[in-house]
Each structure stands twice: as structure tokens, then as C-alpha cells.
C-alpha positions as YAML, in Angstrom:
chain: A
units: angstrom
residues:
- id: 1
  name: UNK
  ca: [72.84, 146.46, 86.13]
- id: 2
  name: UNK
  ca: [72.09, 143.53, 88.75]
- id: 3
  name: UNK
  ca: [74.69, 142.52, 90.30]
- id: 4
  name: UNK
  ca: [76.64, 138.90, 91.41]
- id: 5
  name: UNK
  ca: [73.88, 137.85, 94.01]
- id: 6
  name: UNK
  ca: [70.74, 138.55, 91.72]
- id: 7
  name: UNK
  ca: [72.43, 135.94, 89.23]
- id: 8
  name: UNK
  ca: [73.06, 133.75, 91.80]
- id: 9
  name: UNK
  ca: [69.56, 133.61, 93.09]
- id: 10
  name: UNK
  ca: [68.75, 133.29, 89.84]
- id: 11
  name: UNK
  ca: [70.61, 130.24, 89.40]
- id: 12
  name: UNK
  ca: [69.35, 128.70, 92.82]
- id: 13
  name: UNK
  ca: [65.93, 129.23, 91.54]
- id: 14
  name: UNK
  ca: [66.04, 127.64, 88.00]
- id: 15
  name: UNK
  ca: [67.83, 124.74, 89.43]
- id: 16
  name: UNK
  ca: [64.92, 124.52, 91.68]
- id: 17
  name: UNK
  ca: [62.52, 125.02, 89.03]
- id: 18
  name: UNK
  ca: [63.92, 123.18, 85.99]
- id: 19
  name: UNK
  ca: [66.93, 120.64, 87.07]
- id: 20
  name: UNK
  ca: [66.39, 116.65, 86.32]
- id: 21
  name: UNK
  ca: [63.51, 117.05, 83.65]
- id: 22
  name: UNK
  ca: [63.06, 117.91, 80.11]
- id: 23
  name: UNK
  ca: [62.53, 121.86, 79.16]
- id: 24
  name: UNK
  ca: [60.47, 123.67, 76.58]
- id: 25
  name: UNK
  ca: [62.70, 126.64, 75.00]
- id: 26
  name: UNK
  ca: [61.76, 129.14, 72.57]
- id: 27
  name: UNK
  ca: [62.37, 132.59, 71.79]
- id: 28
  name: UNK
  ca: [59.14, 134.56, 70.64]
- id: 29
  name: UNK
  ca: [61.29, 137.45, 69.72]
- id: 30
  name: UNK
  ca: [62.79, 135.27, 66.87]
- id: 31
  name: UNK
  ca: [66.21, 136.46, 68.36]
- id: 32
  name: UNK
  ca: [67.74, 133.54, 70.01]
- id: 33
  name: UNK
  ca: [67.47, 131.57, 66.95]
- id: 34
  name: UNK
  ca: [69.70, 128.33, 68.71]
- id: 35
  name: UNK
  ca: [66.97, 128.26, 71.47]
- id: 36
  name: UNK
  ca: [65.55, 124.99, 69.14]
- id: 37
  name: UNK
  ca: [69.10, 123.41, 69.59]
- id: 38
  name: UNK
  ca: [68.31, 123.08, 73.77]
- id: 39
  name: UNK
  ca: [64.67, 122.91, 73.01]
- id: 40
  name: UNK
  ca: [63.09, 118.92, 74.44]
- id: 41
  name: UNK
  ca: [66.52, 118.87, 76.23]
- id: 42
  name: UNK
  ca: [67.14, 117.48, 80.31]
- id: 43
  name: UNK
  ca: [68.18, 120.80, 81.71]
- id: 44
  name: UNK
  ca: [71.02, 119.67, 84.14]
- id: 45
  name: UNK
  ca: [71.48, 122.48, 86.70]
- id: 46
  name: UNK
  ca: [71.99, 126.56, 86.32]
- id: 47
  name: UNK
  ca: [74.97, 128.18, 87.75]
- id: 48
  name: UNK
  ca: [76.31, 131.97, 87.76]
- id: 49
  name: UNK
  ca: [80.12, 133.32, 88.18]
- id: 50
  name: UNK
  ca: [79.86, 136.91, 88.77]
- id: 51
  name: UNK
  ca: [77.08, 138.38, 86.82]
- id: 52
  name: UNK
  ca: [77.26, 135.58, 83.91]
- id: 53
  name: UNK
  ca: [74.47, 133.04, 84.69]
- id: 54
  name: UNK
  ca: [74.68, 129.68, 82.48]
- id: 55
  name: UNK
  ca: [71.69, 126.91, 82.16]
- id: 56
  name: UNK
  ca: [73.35, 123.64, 81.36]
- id: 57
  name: UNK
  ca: [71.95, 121.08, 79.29]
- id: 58
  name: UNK
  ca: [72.16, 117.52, 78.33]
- id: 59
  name: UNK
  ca: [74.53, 116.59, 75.74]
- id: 60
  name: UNK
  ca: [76.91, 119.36, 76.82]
- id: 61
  name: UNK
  ca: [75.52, 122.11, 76.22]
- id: 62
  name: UNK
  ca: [74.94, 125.89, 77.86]
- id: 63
  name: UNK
  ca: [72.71, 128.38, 77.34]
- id: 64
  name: UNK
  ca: [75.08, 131.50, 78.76]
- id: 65
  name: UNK
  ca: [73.01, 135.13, 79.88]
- id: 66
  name: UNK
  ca: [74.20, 137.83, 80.77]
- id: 67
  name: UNK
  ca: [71.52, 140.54, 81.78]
- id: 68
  name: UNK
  ca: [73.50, 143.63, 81.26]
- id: 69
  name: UNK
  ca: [72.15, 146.83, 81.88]
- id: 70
  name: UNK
  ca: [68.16, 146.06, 81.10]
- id: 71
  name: UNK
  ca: [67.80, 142.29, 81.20]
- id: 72
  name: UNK
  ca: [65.85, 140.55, 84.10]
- id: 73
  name: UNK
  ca: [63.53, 137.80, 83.90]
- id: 74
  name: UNK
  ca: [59.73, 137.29, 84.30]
- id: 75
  name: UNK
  ca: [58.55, 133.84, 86.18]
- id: 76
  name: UNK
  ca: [55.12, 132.68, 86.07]
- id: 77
  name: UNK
  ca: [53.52, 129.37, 87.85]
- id: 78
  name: UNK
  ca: [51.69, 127.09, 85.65]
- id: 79
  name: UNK
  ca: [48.56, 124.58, 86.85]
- id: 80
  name: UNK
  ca: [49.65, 121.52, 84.94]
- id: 81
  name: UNK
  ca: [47.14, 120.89, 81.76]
- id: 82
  name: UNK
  ca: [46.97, 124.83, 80.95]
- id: 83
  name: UNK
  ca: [48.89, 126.96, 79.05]
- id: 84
  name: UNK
  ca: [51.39, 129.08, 80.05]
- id: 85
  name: UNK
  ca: [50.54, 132.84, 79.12]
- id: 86
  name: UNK
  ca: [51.07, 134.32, 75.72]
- id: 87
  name: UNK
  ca: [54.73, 136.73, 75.71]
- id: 88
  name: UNK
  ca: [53.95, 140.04, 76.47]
- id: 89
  name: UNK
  ca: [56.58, 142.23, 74.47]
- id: 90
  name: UNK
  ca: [60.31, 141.51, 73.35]
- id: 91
  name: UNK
  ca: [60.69, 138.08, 75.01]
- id: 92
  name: UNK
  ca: [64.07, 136.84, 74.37]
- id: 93
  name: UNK
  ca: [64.27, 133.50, 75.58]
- id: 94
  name: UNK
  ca: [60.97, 131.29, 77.33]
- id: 95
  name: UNK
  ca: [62.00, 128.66, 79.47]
- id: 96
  name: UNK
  ca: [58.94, 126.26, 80.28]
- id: 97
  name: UNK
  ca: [59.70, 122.98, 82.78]
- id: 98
  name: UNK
  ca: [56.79, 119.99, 81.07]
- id: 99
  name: UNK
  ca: [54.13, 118.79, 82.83]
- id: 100
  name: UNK
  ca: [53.43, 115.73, 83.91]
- id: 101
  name: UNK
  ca: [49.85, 113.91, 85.41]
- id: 102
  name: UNK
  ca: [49.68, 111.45, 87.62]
- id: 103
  name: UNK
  ca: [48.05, 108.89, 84.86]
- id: 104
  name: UNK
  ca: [47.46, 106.01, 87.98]
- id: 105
  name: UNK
  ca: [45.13, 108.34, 89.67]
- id: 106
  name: UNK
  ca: [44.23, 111.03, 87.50]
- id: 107
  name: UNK
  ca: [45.57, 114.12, 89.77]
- id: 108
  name: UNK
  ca: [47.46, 116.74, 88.53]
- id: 109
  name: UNK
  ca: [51.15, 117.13, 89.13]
- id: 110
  name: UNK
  ca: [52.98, 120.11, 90.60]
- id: 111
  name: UNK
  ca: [51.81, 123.47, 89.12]
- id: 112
  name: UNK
  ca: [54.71, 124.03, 86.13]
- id: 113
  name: UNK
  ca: [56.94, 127.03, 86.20]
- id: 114
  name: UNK
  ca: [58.02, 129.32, 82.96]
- id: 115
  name: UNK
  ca: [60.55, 132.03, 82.58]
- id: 116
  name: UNK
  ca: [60.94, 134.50, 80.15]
- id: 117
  name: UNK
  ca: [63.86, 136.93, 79.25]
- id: 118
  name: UNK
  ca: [63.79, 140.21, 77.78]
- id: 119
  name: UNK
  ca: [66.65, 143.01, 77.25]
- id: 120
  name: UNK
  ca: [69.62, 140.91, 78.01]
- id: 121
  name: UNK
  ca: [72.98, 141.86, 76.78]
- id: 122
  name: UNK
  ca: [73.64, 138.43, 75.86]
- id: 123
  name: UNK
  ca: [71.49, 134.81, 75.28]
- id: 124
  name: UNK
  ca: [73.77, 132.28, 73.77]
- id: 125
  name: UNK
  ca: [74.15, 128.25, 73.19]
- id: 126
  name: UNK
  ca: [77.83, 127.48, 73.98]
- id: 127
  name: UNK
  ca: [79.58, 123.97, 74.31]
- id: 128
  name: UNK
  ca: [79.92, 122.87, 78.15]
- id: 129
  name: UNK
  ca: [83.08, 123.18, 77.82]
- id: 130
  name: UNK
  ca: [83.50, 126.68, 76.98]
- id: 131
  name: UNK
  ca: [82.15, 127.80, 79.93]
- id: 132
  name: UNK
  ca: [85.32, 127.92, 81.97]
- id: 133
  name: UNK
  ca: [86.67, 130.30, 79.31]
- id: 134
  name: UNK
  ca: [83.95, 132.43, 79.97]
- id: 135
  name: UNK
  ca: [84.96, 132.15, 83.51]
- id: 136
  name: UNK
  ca: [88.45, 132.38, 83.15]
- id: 137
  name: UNK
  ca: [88.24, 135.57, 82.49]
- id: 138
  name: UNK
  ca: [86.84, 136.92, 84.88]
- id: 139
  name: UNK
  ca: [88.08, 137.55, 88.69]
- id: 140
  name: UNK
  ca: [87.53, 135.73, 91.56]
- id: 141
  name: UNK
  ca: [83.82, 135.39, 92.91]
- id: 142
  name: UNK
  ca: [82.88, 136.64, 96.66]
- id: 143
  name: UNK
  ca: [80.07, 133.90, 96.20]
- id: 144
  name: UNK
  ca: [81.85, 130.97, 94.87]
- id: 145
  name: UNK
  ca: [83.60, 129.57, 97.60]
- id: 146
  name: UNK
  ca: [86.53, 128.41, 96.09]
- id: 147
  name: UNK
  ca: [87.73, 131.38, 94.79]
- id: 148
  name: UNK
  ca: [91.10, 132.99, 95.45]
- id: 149
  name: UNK
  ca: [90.85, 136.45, 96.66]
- id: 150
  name: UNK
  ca: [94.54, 136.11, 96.56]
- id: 151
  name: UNK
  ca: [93.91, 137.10, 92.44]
- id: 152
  name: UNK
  ca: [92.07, 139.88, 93.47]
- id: 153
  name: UNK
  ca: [94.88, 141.39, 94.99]
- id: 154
  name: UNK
  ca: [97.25, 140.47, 93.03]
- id: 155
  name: UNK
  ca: [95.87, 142.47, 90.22]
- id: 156
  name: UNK
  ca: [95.12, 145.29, 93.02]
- id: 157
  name: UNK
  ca: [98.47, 145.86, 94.55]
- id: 158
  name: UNK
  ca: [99.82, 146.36, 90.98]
- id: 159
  name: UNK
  ca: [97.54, 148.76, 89.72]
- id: 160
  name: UNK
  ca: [97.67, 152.85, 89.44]
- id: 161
  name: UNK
  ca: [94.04, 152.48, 89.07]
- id: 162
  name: UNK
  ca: [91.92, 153.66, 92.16]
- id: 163
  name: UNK
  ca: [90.31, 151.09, 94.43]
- id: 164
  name: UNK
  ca: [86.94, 152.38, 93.48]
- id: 165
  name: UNK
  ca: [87.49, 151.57, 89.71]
- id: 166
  name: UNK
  ca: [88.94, 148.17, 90.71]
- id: 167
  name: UNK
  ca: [86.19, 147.05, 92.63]
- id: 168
  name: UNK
  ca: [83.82, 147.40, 89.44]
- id: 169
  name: UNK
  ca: [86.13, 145.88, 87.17]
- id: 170
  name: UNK
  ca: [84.92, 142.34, 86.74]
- id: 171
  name: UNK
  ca: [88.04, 141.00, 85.63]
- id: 172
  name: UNK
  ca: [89.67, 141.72, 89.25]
- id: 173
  name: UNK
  ca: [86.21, 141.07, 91.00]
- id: 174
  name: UNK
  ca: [83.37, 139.36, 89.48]
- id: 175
  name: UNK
  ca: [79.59, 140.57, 90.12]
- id: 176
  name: UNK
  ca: [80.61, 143.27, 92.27]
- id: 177
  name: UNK
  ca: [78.62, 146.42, 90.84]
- id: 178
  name: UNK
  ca: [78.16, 150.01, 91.76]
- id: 179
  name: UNK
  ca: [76.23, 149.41, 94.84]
- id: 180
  name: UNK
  ca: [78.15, 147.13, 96.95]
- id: 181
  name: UNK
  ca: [81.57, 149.42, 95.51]
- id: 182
  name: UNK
  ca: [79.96, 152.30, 97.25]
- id: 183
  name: UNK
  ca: [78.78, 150.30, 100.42]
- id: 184
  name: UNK
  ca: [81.81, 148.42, 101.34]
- id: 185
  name: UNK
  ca: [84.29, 150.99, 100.65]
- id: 186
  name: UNK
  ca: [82.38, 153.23, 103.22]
- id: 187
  name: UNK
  ca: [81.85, 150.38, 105.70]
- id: 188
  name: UNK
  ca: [85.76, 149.80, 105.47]
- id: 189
  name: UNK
  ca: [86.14, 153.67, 105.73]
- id: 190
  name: UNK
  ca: [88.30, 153.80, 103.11]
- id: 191
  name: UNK
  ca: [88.73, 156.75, 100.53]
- id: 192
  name: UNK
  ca: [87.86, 154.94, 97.30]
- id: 193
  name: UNK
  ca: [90.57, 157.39, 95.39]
- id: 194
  name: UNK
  ca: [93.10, 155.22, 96.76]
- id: 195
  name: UNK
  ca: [95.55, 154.12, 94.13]
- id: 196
  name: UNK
  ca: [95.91, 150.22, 94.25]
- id: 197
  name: UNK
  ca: [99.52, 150.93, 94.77]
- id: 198
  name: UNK
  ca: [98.85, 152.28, 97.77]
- id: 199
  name: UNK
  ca: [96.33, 149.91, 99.61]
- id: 200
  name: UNK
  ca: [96.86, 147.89, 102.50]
- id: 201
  name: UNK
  ca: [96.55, 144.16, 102.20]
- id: 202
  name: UNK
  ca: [94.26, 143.55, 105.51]
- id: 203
  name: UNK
  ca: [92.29, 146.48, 104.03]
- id: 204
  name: UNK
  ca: [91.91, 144.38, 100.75]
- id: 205
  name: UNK
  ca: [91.11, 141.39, 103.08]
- id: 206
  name: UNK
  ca: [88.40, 143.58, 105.01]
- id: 207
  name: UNK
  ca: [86.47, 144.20, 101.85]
- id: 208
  name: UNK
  ca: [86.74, 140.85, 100.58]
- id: 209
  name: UNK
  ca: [85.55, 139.24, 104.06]
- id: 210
  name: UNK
  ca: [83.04, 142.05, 104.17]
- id: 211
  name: UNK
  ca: [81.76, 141.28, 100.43]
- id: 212
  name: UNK
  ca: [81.28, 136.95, 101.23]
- id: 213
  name: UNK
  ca: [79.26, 138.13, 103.82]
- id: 214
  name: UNK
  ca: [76.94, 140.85, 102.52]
- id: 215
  name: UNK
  ca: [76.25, 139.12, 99.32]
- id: 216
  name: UNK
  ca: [75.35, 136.07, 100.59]
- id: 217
  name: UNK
  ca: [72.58, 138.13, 102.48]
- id: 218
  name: UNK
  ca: [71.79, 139.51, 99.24]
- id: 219
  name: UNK
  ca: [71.16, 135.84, 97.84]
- id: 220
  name: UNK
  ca: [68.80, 134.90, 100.60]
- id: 221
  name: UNK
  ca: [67.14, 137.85, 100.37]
- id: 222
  name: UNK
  ca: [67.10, 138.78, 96.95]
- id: 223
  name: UNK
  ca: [67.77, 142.86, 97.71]
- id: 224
  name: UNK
  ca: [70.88, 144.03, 98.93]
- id: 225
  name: UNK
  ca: [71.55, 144.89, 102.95]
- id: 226
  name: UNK
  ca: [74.59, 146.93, 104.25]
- id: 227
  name: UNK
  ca: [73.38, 149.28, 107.08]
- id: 228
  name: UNK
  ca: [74.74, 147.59, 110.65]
- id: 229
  name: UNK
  ca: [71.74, 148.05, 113.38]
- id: 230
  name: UNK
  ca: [73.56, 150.90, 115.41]
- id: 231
  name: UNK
  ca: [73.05, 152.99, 112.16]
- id: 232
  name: UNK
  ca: [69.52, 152.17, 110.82]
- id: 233
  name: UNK
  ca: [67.55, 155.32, 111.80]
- id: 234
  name: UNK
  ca: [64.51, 154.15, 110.32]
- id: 235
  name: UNK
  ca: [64.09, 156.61, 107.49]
- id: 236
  name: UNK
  ca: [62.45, 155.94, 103.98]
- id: 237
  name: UNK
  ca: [64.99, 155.08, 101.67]
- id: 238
  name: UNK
  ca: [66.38, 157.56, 98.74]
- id: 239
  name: UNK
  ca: [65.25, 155.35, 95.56]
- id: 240
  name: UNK
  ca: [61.65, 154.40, 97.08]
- id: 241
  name: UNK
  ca: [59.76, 152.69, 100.51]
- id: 242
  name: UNK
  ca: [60.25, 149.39, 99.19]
- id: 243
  name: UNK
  ca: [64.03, 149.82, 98.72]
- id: 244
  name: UNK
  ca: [66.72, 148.85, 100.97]
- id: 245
  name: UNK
  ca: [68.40, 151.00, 102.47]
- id: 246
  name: UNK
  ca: [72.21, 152.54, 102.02]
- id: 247
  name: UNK
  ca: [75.30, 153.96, 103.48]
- id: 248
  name: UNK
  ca: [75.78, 156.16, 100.50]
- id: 249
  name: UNK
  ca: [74.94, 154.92, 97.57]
- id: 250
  name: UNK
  ca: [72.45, 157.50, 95.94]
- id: 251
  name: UNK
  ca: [72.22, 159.49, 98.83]
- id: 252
  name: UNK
  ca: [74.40, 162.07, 97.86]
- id: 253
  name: UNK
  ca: [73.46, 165.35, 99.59]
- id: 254
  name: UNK
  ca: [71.90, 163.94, 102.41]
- id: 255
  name: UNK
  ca: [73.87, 163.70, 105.67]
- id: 256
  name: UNK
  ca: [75.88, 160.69, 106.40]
- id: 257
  name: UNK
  ca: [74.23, 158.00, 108.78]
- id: 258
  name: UNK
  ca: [77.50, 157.82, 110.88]
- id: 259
  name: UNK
  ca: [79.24, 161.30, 110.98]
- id: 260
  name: UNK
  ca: [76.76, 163.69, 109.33]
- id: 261
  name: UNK
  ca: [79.24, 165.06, 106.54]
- id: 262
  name: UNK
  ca: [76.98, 165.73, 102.72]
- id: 263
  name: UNK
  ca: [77.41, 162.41, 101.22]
- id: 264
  name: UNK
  ca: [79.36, 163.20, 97.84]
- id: 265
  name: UNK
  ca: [78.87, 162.16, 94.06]
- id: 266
  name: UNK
  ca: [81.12, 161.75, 90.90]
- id: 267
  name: UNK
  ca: [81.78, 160.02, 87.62]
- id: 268
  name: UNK
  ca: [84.35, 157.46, 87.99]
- id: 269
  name: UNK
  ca: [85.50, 155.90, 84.96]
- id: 270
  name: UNK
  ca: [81.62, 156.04, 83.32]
- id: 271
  name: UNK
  ca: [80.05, 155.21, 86.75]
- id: 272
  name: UNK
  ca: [78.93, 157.30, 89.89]
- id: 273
  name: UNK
  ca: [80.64, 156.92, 92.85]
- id: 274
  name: UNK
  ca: [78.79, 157.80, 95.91]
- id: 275
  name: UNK
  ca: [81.00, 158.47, 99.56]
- id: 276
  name: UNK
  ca: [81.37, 160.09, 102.56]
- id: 277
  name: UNK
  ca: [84.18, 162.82, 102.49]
- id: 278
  name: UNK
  ca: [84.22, 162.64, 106.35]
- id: 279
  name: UNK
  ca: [84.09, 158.69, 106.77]
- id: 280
  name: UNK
  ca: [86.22, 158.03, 103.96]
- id: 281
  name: UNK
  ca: [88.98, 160.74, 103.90]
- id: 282
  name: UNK
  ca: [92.48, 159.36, 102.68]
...
């Protein structure tokens, strides 16, 4: 499932792409049936809390997304005067900005840009002002920067629940997923069977700090980055050469970076959780 900074870019990049002129919307898989009710609209700005992206419209309305585990989005450039190309498979949602020539001069404008969006868990027209109910309930964002990690902890300190579970639940966190749980845990060197109960508040604050900081990388960079220089050995990463690579997440079996102890694997509450017995002993 992507995670808080791939919605983020995401939002970045259809502002870019769409914000301060009329859209095109349709849904070719006949599934978003209210994509006519935003369709001819000014699209406004796009915005994401945690791993919930939302397109706003003129008139006060949203179009809220959220990928889940097999959504993601195709983008395709546009010379101005052509047609976009036809949907290949199950497109959800198309998203097409509308061209406009130069009539003075008789030059093209700016080549147009259309997205299209297949698998997601969830394509929706809300009212504007429903969207902060969809973000109420949800914890605070690493990326937003007025959130309150103070909630976060809150909710933490309280809980039985271990700190690895915690850190995936999105209504303590929001958009942290499996991979930064298993990276930041390890670069804090903490044992992610720790009961909330029992954590430390500066350790809390370490992951949070540690969290603003790594995810903004990942929204520059559109991949996620954890290793610190001092342990990048250069090898291929686990899940392919064009992959970034990890600390421990999916590298269970292979010898930690930092201390050489078998990284270790389990099911946590549905999810694997990937650590370092010897880095992260309680």
C-alpha cells in the first residue's frame, strides 16, 4: 500500500498539473458514476492527509481517493490539439486538464496532462466540507506541518498495544505504512514489541522528528530513503536494482547493516514486521 509521501507527491503534482483551470473527468470503467458531477469544473488545488488524497473543486466540492492496497495512477502528457490515449484496462477515474491555443498567433499551448486511476479502494464526490471529517479521524500527519504529535502520544502512552502496531495504525499516525514502521523503529533502536505503556516520551519524539524528516525526502524523491551514509555498503537491494535500499524491511535473513545479527520476520496484527534482534533488543 503507498504510503503518506506517495499521496503527497501526488497532490503536489496534480496541483501542478490541474489547479486554476477547468478539468475533463470521466470514468471509463462506468464505476465512478458522480465523476459527471466534477466533470467541466475549475479544479481548485489537490491535497493529501495521510494516505487520503482529495482533488477539490469549484462549487465545493471533493473528489476523495484513497489508493489502498492496488490503486496508483497512470499520467500521460498531451500535445495540445490531440487526443489523449484511449484507457487501457479498468480505469477508474480520467482526469484530463483542457487545452487551450494561442488563437492571436496560432501556436500551440503547453502540452496537456491526463491521469487515470485504476484499483483504488476508494473514488468518491464529497461536499468540501466533509473533508475535515475525513480528516478528523485520522492521526496527526508527519507531513502536514501543523500537526500535533502531542495526539500521537497521547493515544501511545495509553495503549497495551505494541509500538510496532501503533505506528501502522492510521488513526494514531496517518500515512505511516509498513516500511517506514520497520525503518524508524530500527534507526531509533527500539524493540518494536514495546507496549505503549512502556515507551519513553523522547523515544516517541525521536521517531516523530525522525519520520518529518525522512518523509519529506520521500516527497522530493518520490521512493523512500532511510540508510545514513556510514551504513550504505553499496549492495543491490532485496526487492530489485532499482529499489531503495533498507535497514530491515524485507531483508529478513540477511545480516544486519550495523551489527550483523539475521534480520528477523513476523506477522504483527495482519502485517510483517521486519527487525533486528541485536539492534533492537528490549
Amino acid at each position: 500500500m503507498p504510503e503518506g509521501h506517495t499521496l503527497h507527491r501526488l497532490a503536489r503534482l496534480h496541483t501542478e498539473y490541474f489547479a486554476g483551470g477547468p478539468v475533463r473527468v470521466c470514468s471509463p470503467q462506468g464505476r465512478f458514476v458522480d465523476s459527471i458531477v466534477v466533470d467541466g469544473r475549475y479544479f481548485d488545488r489537490a491535497t493529501a492527509t495521510g494516505k487520503h488524497l482529495f482533488h477539490h473543486y469549484e462549487g465545493g466540492l471533493a473528489v476523495h481517493i484513497h489508493l489502498g492496497l492496488y490503486g496508483f495512477f497512470d499520467t500521460y502528457r498531451v500535445n495540445d490539439g490531440a487526443e489523449p490515449p484511449a484507457p487501457v484496462g479498468q480505469v477508474r477515474m480520467r482526469v484530463a486538464s483542457v487545452g487551450d491555443d494561442d488563437e492571436d498567433d496560432g501556436e500551440v499551448g503547453s502540452p496537456r496532462r491526463v491521469i487515470d486511476l485504476r484499483g483504488p479502494t476508494r473514488c468518491e464526490v464529497i461536499a468540501e466540507t466533509d473533508v475535515d471529517g475525513v480528516r478528523g479521524r485520522l492521526g496527526p500527519d508527519p507531513l502536514d506541518p501543523a500537526a500535533d504529535p502531542d495526539r500521537a502520544w497521547d493515544r501511545i502512552r495509553r495503549s497495551s498495544r505494541t509500538i510496532g502496531a501503533l505506528l501502522m495504525d492510521q488513526k494514531v499516525l496517518a500515512g505511516v505504512g509498513n516500511v517506514y514502521r520497520a525503518e524508524v523503529l530500527f534507526r531509533a533502536g527500539l524493540d518494536p514489541f514495546t507496549p505503549g505503556t512502556r515507551m519513553r516520551e523522547e523515544d516517541f519524539r525521536a521517531i516523530w522528528d525522525d519520520l518529518v524528516a525522512l518523509m519529506a525526502v520521500g516527497v522530493d524523491t518520490g521512493a523512500i530513503h532511510t540508510i545514513r551514509p556510514a551504513h550504505d555498503h553499496g549492495d543491490l537491494p532485496r526487492r530489485g536494482a532499482d529499489r531503495p535500499r533498507n535497514y530491515v524491511y524485507q531483508r529478513d535473513g540477511w545480516d544486519c547493516r550495523v551489527c550483523g545479527t539475521p534480520i528477523a520476520q513476523q506477522k504483527l496484527e495482519a502485517r510483517t514486521l521486519f527487525w533486528c534482534p541485536g539492534c533492537q533488543a528490549s
